[in-house]
Short mmCIF file of C-alpha atoms in Angstrom, two decimals:
data_model
loop_
_atom_site.label_atom_id
_atom_site.label_comp_id
_atom_site.label_asym_id
_atom_site.label_seq_id
_atom_site.Cartn_x
_atom_site.Cartn_y
_atom_site.Cartn_z
CA MET A 47 58.45 146.18 -100.99
CA ALA A 48 59.88 145.49 -97.53
CA GLU A 49 58.94 142.20 -95.92
CA LYS A 50 56.99 141.97 -92.72
CA GLY A 51 58.97 141.85 -89.49
CA ARG A 52 62.53 142.12 -90.82
CA ILE A 53 63.50 145.24 -88.87
CA GLU A 54 66.17 144.92 -86.17
CA PHE A 55 67.12 147.60 -83.63
CA THR A 56 70.14 147.10 -81.40
CA THR A 57 72.06 149.47 -79.17
CA SER A 58 74.94 149.54 -76.73
CA GLU A 59 72.42 149.15 -73.86
CA GLU A 60 70.91 145.70 -73.33
CA PHE A 61 67.90 147.11 -71.44
CA TRP A 62 66.70 148.91 -74.56
CA ASN A 63 67.47 145.89 -76.75
CA ARG A 64 65.16 143.74 -74.64
CA GLY A 65 62.46 146.40 -74.75
CA PHE A 66 62.48 146.68 -78.51
CA ALA A 67 62.60 142.91 -78.99
CA TRP A 68 59.50 142.52 -76.81
CA ALA A 69 57.62 145.32 -78.62
CA LYS A 70 58.43 143.91 -82.05
CA GLU A 71 57.40 140.36 -81.17
CA GLN A 72 54.21 141.48 -79.43
CA ALA A 73 53.13 143.82 -82.24
CA LEU A 74 53.78 141.29 -85.00
CA ALA A 75 51.72 138.70 -83.11
CA TYR A 76 48.72 140.95 -83.76
CA SER A 77 49.25 141.13 -87.54
CA HIS A 78 47.18 138.93 -89.86
CA GLU A 79 46.79 137.95 -93.50
CA GLY A 80 44.27 135.73 -95.27
CA ASP A 81 41.05 136.89 -93.64
CA LEU A 82 38.05 138.24 -95.54
CA VAL A 83 38.88 141.85 -94.64
CA GLY A 84 42.35 141.55 -96.19
CA LYS A 85 45.65 142.31 -94.47
CA TRP A 86 45.10 143.77 -91.02
CA TYR A 87 46.43 144.01 -87.49
CA GLU A 88 44.55 144.06 -84.22
CA ALA A 89 43.87 147.60 -83.12
CA ALA A 90 41.20 147.16 -80.47
CA LEU A 91 40.69 145.00 -77.41
CA PRO A 92 42.75 141.85 -78.11
CA ASP A 93 39.85 139.40 -77.91
CA ARG A 94 37.73 141.19 -80.53
CA GLN A 95 39.73 140.23 -83.63
CA ALA A 96 39.07 143.73 -84.96
CA PHE A 97 40.51 147.18 -85.59
CA CYS A 98 39.01 150.57 -84.68
CA MET A 99 39.60 153.99 -86.23
CA ARG A 100 41.36 155.56 -83.26
CA ASP A 101 43.81 152.73 -82.70
CA VAL A 102 44.73 152.24 -86.36
CA ALA A 103 45.55 155.95 -86.62
CA HIS A 104 47.87 155.53 -83.63
CA HIS A 105 49.41 152.21 -84.72
CA ALA A 106 50.30 153.39 -88.21
CA LYS A 107 53.87 154.69 -87.73
CA GLY A 108 54.97 151.72 -85.66
CA ALA A 109 53.36 149.41 -88.20
CA GLU A 110 55.32 151.06 -91.01
CA ALA A 111 58.61 150.22 -89.27
CA LEU A 112 57.44 146.61 -88.91
CA GLY A 113 56.80 146.18 -92.63
CA LEU A 114 53.01 146.35 -92.29
CA ARG A 115 52.46 149.15 -94.81
CA GLU A 116 49.91 147.20 -96.85
CA HIS A 117 48.01 146.29 -93.70
CA THR A 118 47.69 149.94 -92.65
CA LYS A 119 46.64 151.09 -96.08
CA ASN A 120 44.00 148.37 -96.34
CA MET A 121 42.48 149.24 -92.97
CA LEU A 122 42.45 153.00 -93.61
CA LEU A 123 40.80 152.31 -96.96
CA ARG A 124 38.13 150.12 -95.33
CA PHE A 125 37.27 152.98 -92.98
CA ALA A 126 37.13 155.47 -95.84
CA GLN A 127 34.83 153.20 -97.83
CA SER A 128 32.44 152.75 -94.89
CA VAL A 129 31.43 156.43 -94.59
CA ALA A 130 27.82 156.93 -95.69
CA GLU A 131 25.07 159.56 -95.50
CA SER A 132 22.78 156.96 -93.91
CA ARG A 133 25.25 156.86 -91.00
CA GLN A 134 25.37 160.64 -90.54
CA PHE A 135 28.55 160.72 -92.68
CA CYS A 136 30.26 158.47 -90.12
CA GLY A 137 31.81 155.15 -91.00
CA PHE A 138 32.27 151.88 -89.17
CA TRP A 139 34.08 152.70 -85.94
CA GLU A 140 35.37 149.13 -85.64
CA ILE A 141 35.71 146.45 -88.33
CA ASP A 142 36.38 142.77 -87.66
CA LYS A 143 38.43 140.18 -89.52
CA ASP A 144 35.33 139.01 -91.40
CA TYR A 145 34.83 142.51 -92.87
CA ARG A 146 31.82 143.36 -90.74
CA PRO A 147 31.18 146.33 -88.48
CA CYS A 148 32.10 144.85 -85.12
CA PRO A 149 28.79 143.53 -83.68
CA VAL A 150 29.46 144.86 -80.17
CA ASP A 151 29.59 148.41 -81.59
CA TYR A 152 27.01 148.24 -84.38
CA ALA A 153 23.33 147.29 -84.40
CA GLY A 154 22.33 149.23 -87.53
CA ASP A 155 22.78 152.56 -89.26
CA GLN A 156 20.76 154.34 -86.57
CA ASP A 157 22.38 152.62 -83.60
CA PHE A 158 26.16 152.33 -83.53
CA TRP A 159 29.18 153.51 -81.57
CA TYR A 160 31.07 156.49 -82.99
CA ASN A 161 33.57 158.96 -81.55
CA LEU A 162 33.49 162.30 -83.35
CA PRO A 163 37.29 162.83 -83.58
CA ALA A 164 37.60 159.70 -85.74
CA ASN A 165 37.15 161.15 -89.24
CA PHE A 166 39.76 163.84 -88.61
CA ASP A 167 42.15 161.38 -86.98
CA VAL A 168 41.97 159.02 -89.95
CA THR A 169 42.46 161.96 -92.33
CA ASP A 170 45.62 162.88 -90.42
CA ALA A 171 46.80 159.26 -90.45
CA CYS A 172 46.38 159.11 -94.23
CA TYR A 173 48.48 162.24 -94.66
CA ARG A 174 51.16 160.92 -92.30
CA MET A 175 51.35 157.68 -94.27
CA TYR A 176 51.62 159.59 -97.53
CA ARG A 177 54.49 161.60 -96.05
CA MET A 178 56.22 158.46 -94.82
CA THR A 179 55.75 156.29 -97.88
CA GLY A 180 55.15 158.58 -100.85
CA ASP A 181 52.22 156.35 -101.85
CA ARG A 182 50.14 158.55 -104.16
CA ASP A 183 47.03 156.44 -103.64
CA TYR A 184 46.53 158.52 -100.50
CA LEU A 185 46.18 161.53 -102.83
CA PHE A 186 44.26 160.12 -105.76
CA GLN A 187 42.47 156.85 -104.90
CA SER A 188 38.79 157.74 -105.26
CA ASP A 189 37.59 156.33 -101.92
CA PHE A 190 40.25 158.22 -100.00
CA VAL A 191 39.46 161.46 -101.85
CA ARG A 192 35.73 161.09 -101.20
CA PHE A 193 36.46 160.48 -97.53
CA TYR A 194 38.58 163.64 -97.16
CA GLN A 195 35.96 165.74 -98.94
CA THR A 196 33.09 164.28 -96.92
CA THR A 197 34.95 164.82 -93.65
CA VAL A 198 35.58 168.55 -94.14
CA GLU A 199 32.23 169.22 -95.84
CA GLU A 200 29.12 167.14 -95.08
CA TYR A 201 30.41 165.55 -91.87
CA ALA A 202 31.68 168.86 -90.51
CA ARG A 203 28.48 170.73 -91.38
CA LEU A 204 26.18 168.11 -89.87
CA TRP A 205 27.97 167.81 -86.54
CA ASP A 206 28.85 171.49 -86.01
CA ARG A 207 25.60 172.72 -84.50
CA ASP A 208 26.55 176.35 -83.80
CA GLY A 209 28.81 177.07 -86.77
CA ASP A 210 31.99 177.78 -84.80
CA GLY A 211 33.90 174.94 -86.49
CA LEU A 212 33.94 172.66 -83.43
CA LEU A 213 31.77 169.55 -83.66
CA GLU A 214 29.26 168.89 -80.88
CA ARG A 215 27.12 166.07 -79.58
CA ARG A 216 23.76 165.94 -81.37
CA TYR A 217 21.97 163.01 -79.76
CA PRO A 218 22.01 162.99 -75.94
CA GLY A 219 21.94 159.49 -74.51
CA SER A 220 23.15 157.95 -77.77
CA ARG A 221 26.39 156.12 -78.41
CA LEU A 222 26.46 157.81 -81.82
CA GLY A 223 28.49 161.01 -81.80
CA ILE A 224 30.55 160.75 -78.61
CA PRO A 225 32.29 164.17 -78.52
CA SER A 226 35.73 162.87 -77.53
CA TYR A 227 37.88 159.75 -77.35
CA CYS A 228 37.26 159.85 -73.60
CA GLU A 229 34.46 157.39 -72.82
CA ASP A 230 34.09 158.21 -69.12
CA SER A 231 30.40 158.32 -68.24
CA ARG A 232 30.93 161.67 -66.48
CA PHE A 233 31.49 163.35 -69.84
CA MET A 234 29.28 161.41 -72.22
CA GLU A 235 26.61 164.13 -72.32
CA ALA A 236 29.04 167.04 -72.76
CA GLN A 237 28.94 169.00 -76.00
CA ALA A 238 32.66 168.54 -76.64
CA LEU A 239 35.99 167.79 -74.96
CA ILE A 240 39.32 169.40 -75.76
CA ASP A 241 40.76 166.34 -77.49
CA LEU A 242 38.08 166.73 -80.17
CA LEU A 243 39.19 170.33 -80.74
CA ALA A 244 42.86 169.30 -80.91
CA ILE A 245 42.25 166.45 -83.36
CA GLU A 246 40.06 168.66 -85.55
CA ILE A 247 42.84 171.24 -85.78
CA ARG A 248 45.37 168.58 -86.77
CA GLY A 249 42.88 166.97 -89.17
CA TYR A 250 42.16 170.23 -90.96
CA ARG A 251 45.88 170.95 -91.26
CA SER A 252 46.43 167.52 -92.79
CA ALA A 253 43.43 167.94 -95.09
CA GLU A 254 44.84 171.30 -96.17
CA ALA A 255 48.08 169.55 -97.12
CA LEU A 256 46.33 166.65 -98.90
CA PHE A 257 44.18 168.96 -100.99
CA GLY A 258 47.20 171.13 -101.67
CA CYS A 259 49.13 168.12 -103.00
CA ARG A 260 46.12 167.37 -105.23
CA LYS A 261 46.20 170.97 -106.54
CA ASP A 262 42.72 171.50 -105.11
CA GLN A 263 43.56 174.98 -103.89
CA GLU A 264 40.00 175.99 -103.04
CA ARG A 265 39.45 173.15 -100.56
CA SER A 266 42.97 173.54 -99.23
CA ALA A 267 42.34 177.21 -98.47
CA ARG A 268 39.03 176.42 -96.75
CA CYS A 269 40.74 173.85 -94.53
CA ARG A 270 43.49 176.33 -93.69
CA ALA A 271 40.89 178.95 -92.72
CA THR A 272 38.96 176.50 -90.54
CA ALA A 273 42.13 175.32 -88.80
CA HIS A 274 43.01 178.95 -88.05
CA LYS A 275 39.50 179.58 -86.73
CA LEU A 276 39.75 176.59 -84.39
CA GLU A 277 43.22 177.64 -83.22
CA GLN A 278 41.78 181.03 -82.24
CA LEU A 279 39.00 179.23 -80.38
CA LEU A 280 41.58 177.15 -78.52
CA TYR A 281 43.65 180.15 -77.41
CA GLU A 282 40.92 182.73 -76.86
CA GLN A 283 38.19 180.64 -75.24
CA TRP A 284 39.64 177.35 -73.98
CA TRP A 285 42.70 178.80 -72.23
CA ASP A 286 42.12 179.80 -68.58
CA ASP A 287 44.67 182.55 -67.98
CA GLU A 288 44.03 182.62 -64.24
CA GLU A 289 44.65 178.89 -63.74
CA GLN A 290 47.30 178.76 -66.50
CA MET A 291 45.77 175.69 -68.09
CA PHE A 292 43.28 174.78 -70.77
CA TYR A 293 39.68 173.96 -69.98
CA LYS A 294 38.93 170.34 -70.79
CA VAL A 295 35.15 170.14 -71.14
CA LYS A 296 32.38 172.09 -72.85
CA ASP A 297 29.42 170.82 -70.83
CA LYS A 298 25.89 170.19 -72.09
CA GLU A 299 24.93 173.81 -71.37
CA GLY A 300 27.92 175.04 -73.38
CA LYS A 301 29.97 176.20 -70.38
CA LEU A 302 33.72 175.51 -70.36
CA ARG A 303 34.92 173.60 -67.31
CA HIS A 304 38.05 172.05 -65.85
CA SER A 305 38.33 168.36 -65.03
CA ASP A 306 40.64 166.13 -63.02
CA GLU A 307 40.86 163.78 -66.02
CA ILE A 308 44.22 164.55 -67.64
CA GLY A 309 43.80 162.29 -70.63
CA HIS A 310 41.83 164.94 -72.51
CA THR A 311 44.77 167.32 -72.82
CA LEU A 312 47.39 164.85 -74.04
CA SER A 313 45.99 165.27 -77.57
CA LEU A 314 47.16 168.89 -77.53
CA SER A 315 50.75 167.67 -77.25
CA TYR A 316 50.46 164.43 -79.23
CA TYR A 317 49.11 166.29 -82.27
CA GLN A 318 51.36 169.32 -81.62
CA VAL A 319 48.62 171.91 -81.97
CA VAL A 320 49.80 174.29 -79.21
CA GLU A 321 52.47 176.51 -80.75
CA ASP A 322 52.62 178.95 -77.84
CA GLY A 323 55.71 177.79 -75.91
CA GLN A 324 54.46 178.78 -72.45
CA LYS A 325 51.10 177.09 -72.92
CA SER A 326 52.70 173.98 -74.40
CA LYS A 327 55.07 173.71 -71.43
CA ALA A 328 52.13 174.06 -69.02
CA VAL A 329 50.36 171.13 -70.69
CA LEU A 330 53.49 168.95 -70.74
CA ASP A 331 54.28 169.68 -67.10
CA ILE A 332 50.80 168.64 -66.01
CA LEU A 333 50.93 165.44 -68.05
CA ASP A 334 54.32 164.48 -66.63
CA GLU A 335 53.43 165.34 -63.04
CA GLU A 336 50.15 163.46 -63.04
CA GLY A 337 51.64 160.48 -64.84
CA LEU A 338 50.10 157.16 -63.92
CA LYS A 339 47.44 158.63 -61.63
CA GLY A 340 44.24 157.23 -63.05
CA ILE A 341 45.34 157.24 -66.69
CA ASN A 342 44.58 154.16 -68.79
CA VAL A 343 47.13 152.28 -70.84
CA GLU A 344 45.61 153.51 -74.12
CA SER A 345 46.42 157.09 -73.14
CA LEU A 346 49.77 156.14 -71.62
CA SER A 347 50.84 154.67 -74.96
CA HIS A 348 50.96 158.25 -76.33
CA TYR A 349 53.29 159.53 -73.63
CA PRO A 350 56.78 158.69 -74.90
CA ALA A 351 56.22 160.05 -78.42
CA LEU A 352 54.46 163.21 -77.33
CA PHE A 353 57.34 164.25 -75.06
CA TYR A 354 59.93 163.49 -77.74
CA ARG A 355 57.90 165.43 -80.31
CA ASN A 356 57.78 168.46 -78.08
CA GLY A 357 61.51 168.62 -77.41
CA GLN A 358 61.63 166.80 -74.06
CA PRO A 359 63.54 163.58 -74.82
CA GLN A 360 64.42 162.88 -71.16
CA ARG A 361 60.74 162.70 -70.31
CA GLY A 362 60.11 160.66 -73.45
CA GLU A 363 62.75 158.18 -72.37
CA LYS A 364 61.26 158.00 -68.88
CA TRP A 365 57.81 157.14 -70.20
CA LEU A 366 59.13 154.67 -72.79
CA LYS A 367 60.63 152.76 -69.84
CA GLU A 368 57.14 152.63 -68.30
CA LEU A 369 55.63 151.46 -71.59
CA ILE A 370 58.00 148.50 -72.05
CA SER A 371 58.05 147.48 -68.39
CA PRO A 372 56.83 143.91 -67.77
CA ASP A 373 55.02 145.30 -64.73
CA LEU A 374 52.78 147.64 -66.76
CA PHE A 375 49.13 146.71 -66.28
CA ARG A 376 47.53 145.66 -69.61
CA ARG A 377 50.85 145.84 -71.45
CA GLU A 378 49.39 143.34 -73.91
CA TYR A 379 47.01 145.99 -75.29
CA PRO A 380 48.08 146.25 -78.97
CA GLU A 381 48.59 149.99 -78.96
CA VAL A 382 51.38 149.70 -76.38
CA SER A 383 53.75 147.62 -78.51
CA TYR A 384 53.08 149.56 -81.70
CA ALA A 385 53.65 152.86 -79.88
CA ALA A 386 56.89 151.54 -78.40
CA VAL A 387 58.22 150.52 -81.82
CA GLU A 388 57.32 153.95 -83.18
CA THR A 389 59.14 155.68 -80.33
CA PHE A 390 62.32 153.63 -80.66
CA ILE A 391 62.65 154.18 -84.41
CA TYR A 392 61.14 157.55 -85.19
CA GLU A 393 61.73 159.44 -81.94
CA MET A 394 64.72 158.02 -80.05
CA ALA A 395 66.69 157.14 -83.20
CA GLY A 396 65.24 160.25 -84.86
CA ILE A 397 64.39 158.78 -88.28
CA HIS A 398 62.19 161.24 -90.20
CA PRO A 399 61.17 159.85 -93.62
CA ASN A 400 59.96 162.07 -96.45
CA GLY A 401 58.59 159.61 -98.98
CA PRO A 402 57.39 162.09 -101.64
CA GLU A 403 60.88 163.59 -101.88
CA ALA A 404 62.80 160.31 -101.35
CA GLY A 405 64.58 161.87 -98.40
CA ILE A 406 65.31 161.08 -94.77
CA ARG A 407 66.43 163.31 -91.95
CA ILE A 408 68.17 161.51 -89.07
CA ALA A 409 68.59 163.33 -85.76
CA PRO A 410 68.99 160.89 -82.84
CA ARG A 411 68.00 161.82 -79.29
CA LEU A 412 69.57 159.01 -77.34
CA PRO A 413 69.47 158.21 -73.62
CA GLU A 414 72.53 158.98 -71.57
CA GLY A 415 75.04 156.13 -71.83
CA MET A 416 73.87 154.88 -75.22
CA THR A 417 76.96 155.18 -77.42
CA TRP A 418 75.64 153.56 -80.61
CA PHE A 419 72.61 152.07 -82.30
CA ARG A 420 72.03 150.04 -85.42
CA ILE A 421 68.79 149.73 -87.39
CA GLU A 422 68.67 147.03 -90.04
CA ASN A 423 65.96 146.48 -92.66
CA LEU A 424 63.96 149.64 -92.00
CA PRO A 425 61.25 149.92 -94.69
CA PHE A 426 61.54 152.99 -96.92
CA LEU A 427 60.02 153.57 -100.35
CA ASN A 428 60.06 150.22 -102.18
CA GLY A 429 62.91 148.72 -100.22
CA GLU A 430 64.87 149.05 -97.00
CA ILE A 431 67.72 150.99 -95.44
CA ASP A 432 70.21 150.25 -92.69
CA VAL A 433 71.28 152.98 -90.26
CA TYR A 434 74.33 152.91 -88.00
CA TRP A 435 75.11 155.72 -85.58
CA LYS A 436 78.09 155.84 -83.21
CA SER A 437 79.39 158.79 -81.23
CA GLY A 438 77.96 161.34 -83.65
CA SER A 439 79.05 159.49 -86.79
CA LEU A 440 76.29 158.29 -89.12
CA SER A 441 76.33 155.75 -91.94
CA VAL A 442 73.34 154.66 -94.04
CA THR A 443 73.05 151.76 -96.49
CA ASN A 444 70.48 152.32 -99.22
CA ARG A 445 68.65 149.24 -100.49
CA THR A 446 65.56 150.96 -101.89
CA GLY A 447 66.51 150.56 -105.54
CA GLN A 448 66.61 154.31 -106.15
CA ALA A 449 68.59 157.37 -105.14
CA ILE A 450 67.67 158.86 -101.78
CA THR A 451 68.81 161.87 -99.78
CA VAL A 452 69.94 161.51 -96.15
CA ASN A 453 70.47 164.72 -94.18
CA GLY A 454 70.90 166.56 -97.47
CA ARG A 455 73.43 164.08 -98.92
CA LYS A 456 72.56 161.88 -101.90
CA LEU A 457 73.02 158.11 -101.68
#
């Protein structure tokens, strides 16, 4: 197993070297061992000594590069174990280092903070970690399996009031069942926001894959059908053809509305749920144009990866520069450094691990002027690899202890 913090990333450009060095040091400062909850890293406001479902799901890839695989798995498992019928099939939104639901968010099973996208986001994170690591516990460990089943069955049935597949707010005025990751008071009483729809689609797709890997074809097929149903809802109801943009809010009366808050739509691109090229471009253009206008650092941390993922590396590079800038307000928020590490390794350097098949695809998308990069001690399977790329030539050193495939070639 790879050791914590051994990864090194260097390039021909000193600016990027400084940026990665900062992100690595900052992210590792938030990792912990020896507490009652087990191995963990801070994935919430820095002074809380805690981790929340949303942030862990978004830290996970960066954490993998940093050698924090066991930390991520432990935290995802703690969330899975916390789901209970007494909590409306929700879990603990935020858990602290002493293995308690974070007191600021939890007063009891009838009074606690919970954002409805969380179950589906954690399901997707578990599938992503299975794909990266090949760890079959994500397929067969009983608490994980119960969590996936509960999410797409009891949780989905309870919170979908009208049977269209999209979850909705059930308890007006409550902090339980917030229908979005957006916590702006203007939208707290809405039925749903578009990020919930996007994360559900991605969550059902990931659940389909997880159940498929388990040979549970019946559940896999149900998840596939629900994902398709929600995709139709997205295109047929939430797209405003006249304005050439998606609606962002389903208000408390059930009417779809626009909003000047752009953070809702970034989930469409981050989770890559818009397959229509014209509509995807419209979303990306709006995100890029609006940029820093009123967006918080939590949302901004998604920007570099989402542009890279959607085939716009120049924009990804631009926003990575913003993310690593010493002038960025609240740069110390943990999600920023973890997202930066993820972008350097898995987007800019283009490392795409396939743990179950012991394979890696490497397709760099480097900034202009960068002539080479070297990655040392990148965790993969039960060991590490080194990657060196220069002027289109690639070499990989395999120290995993088993045969792997890189771009179709066995090592």
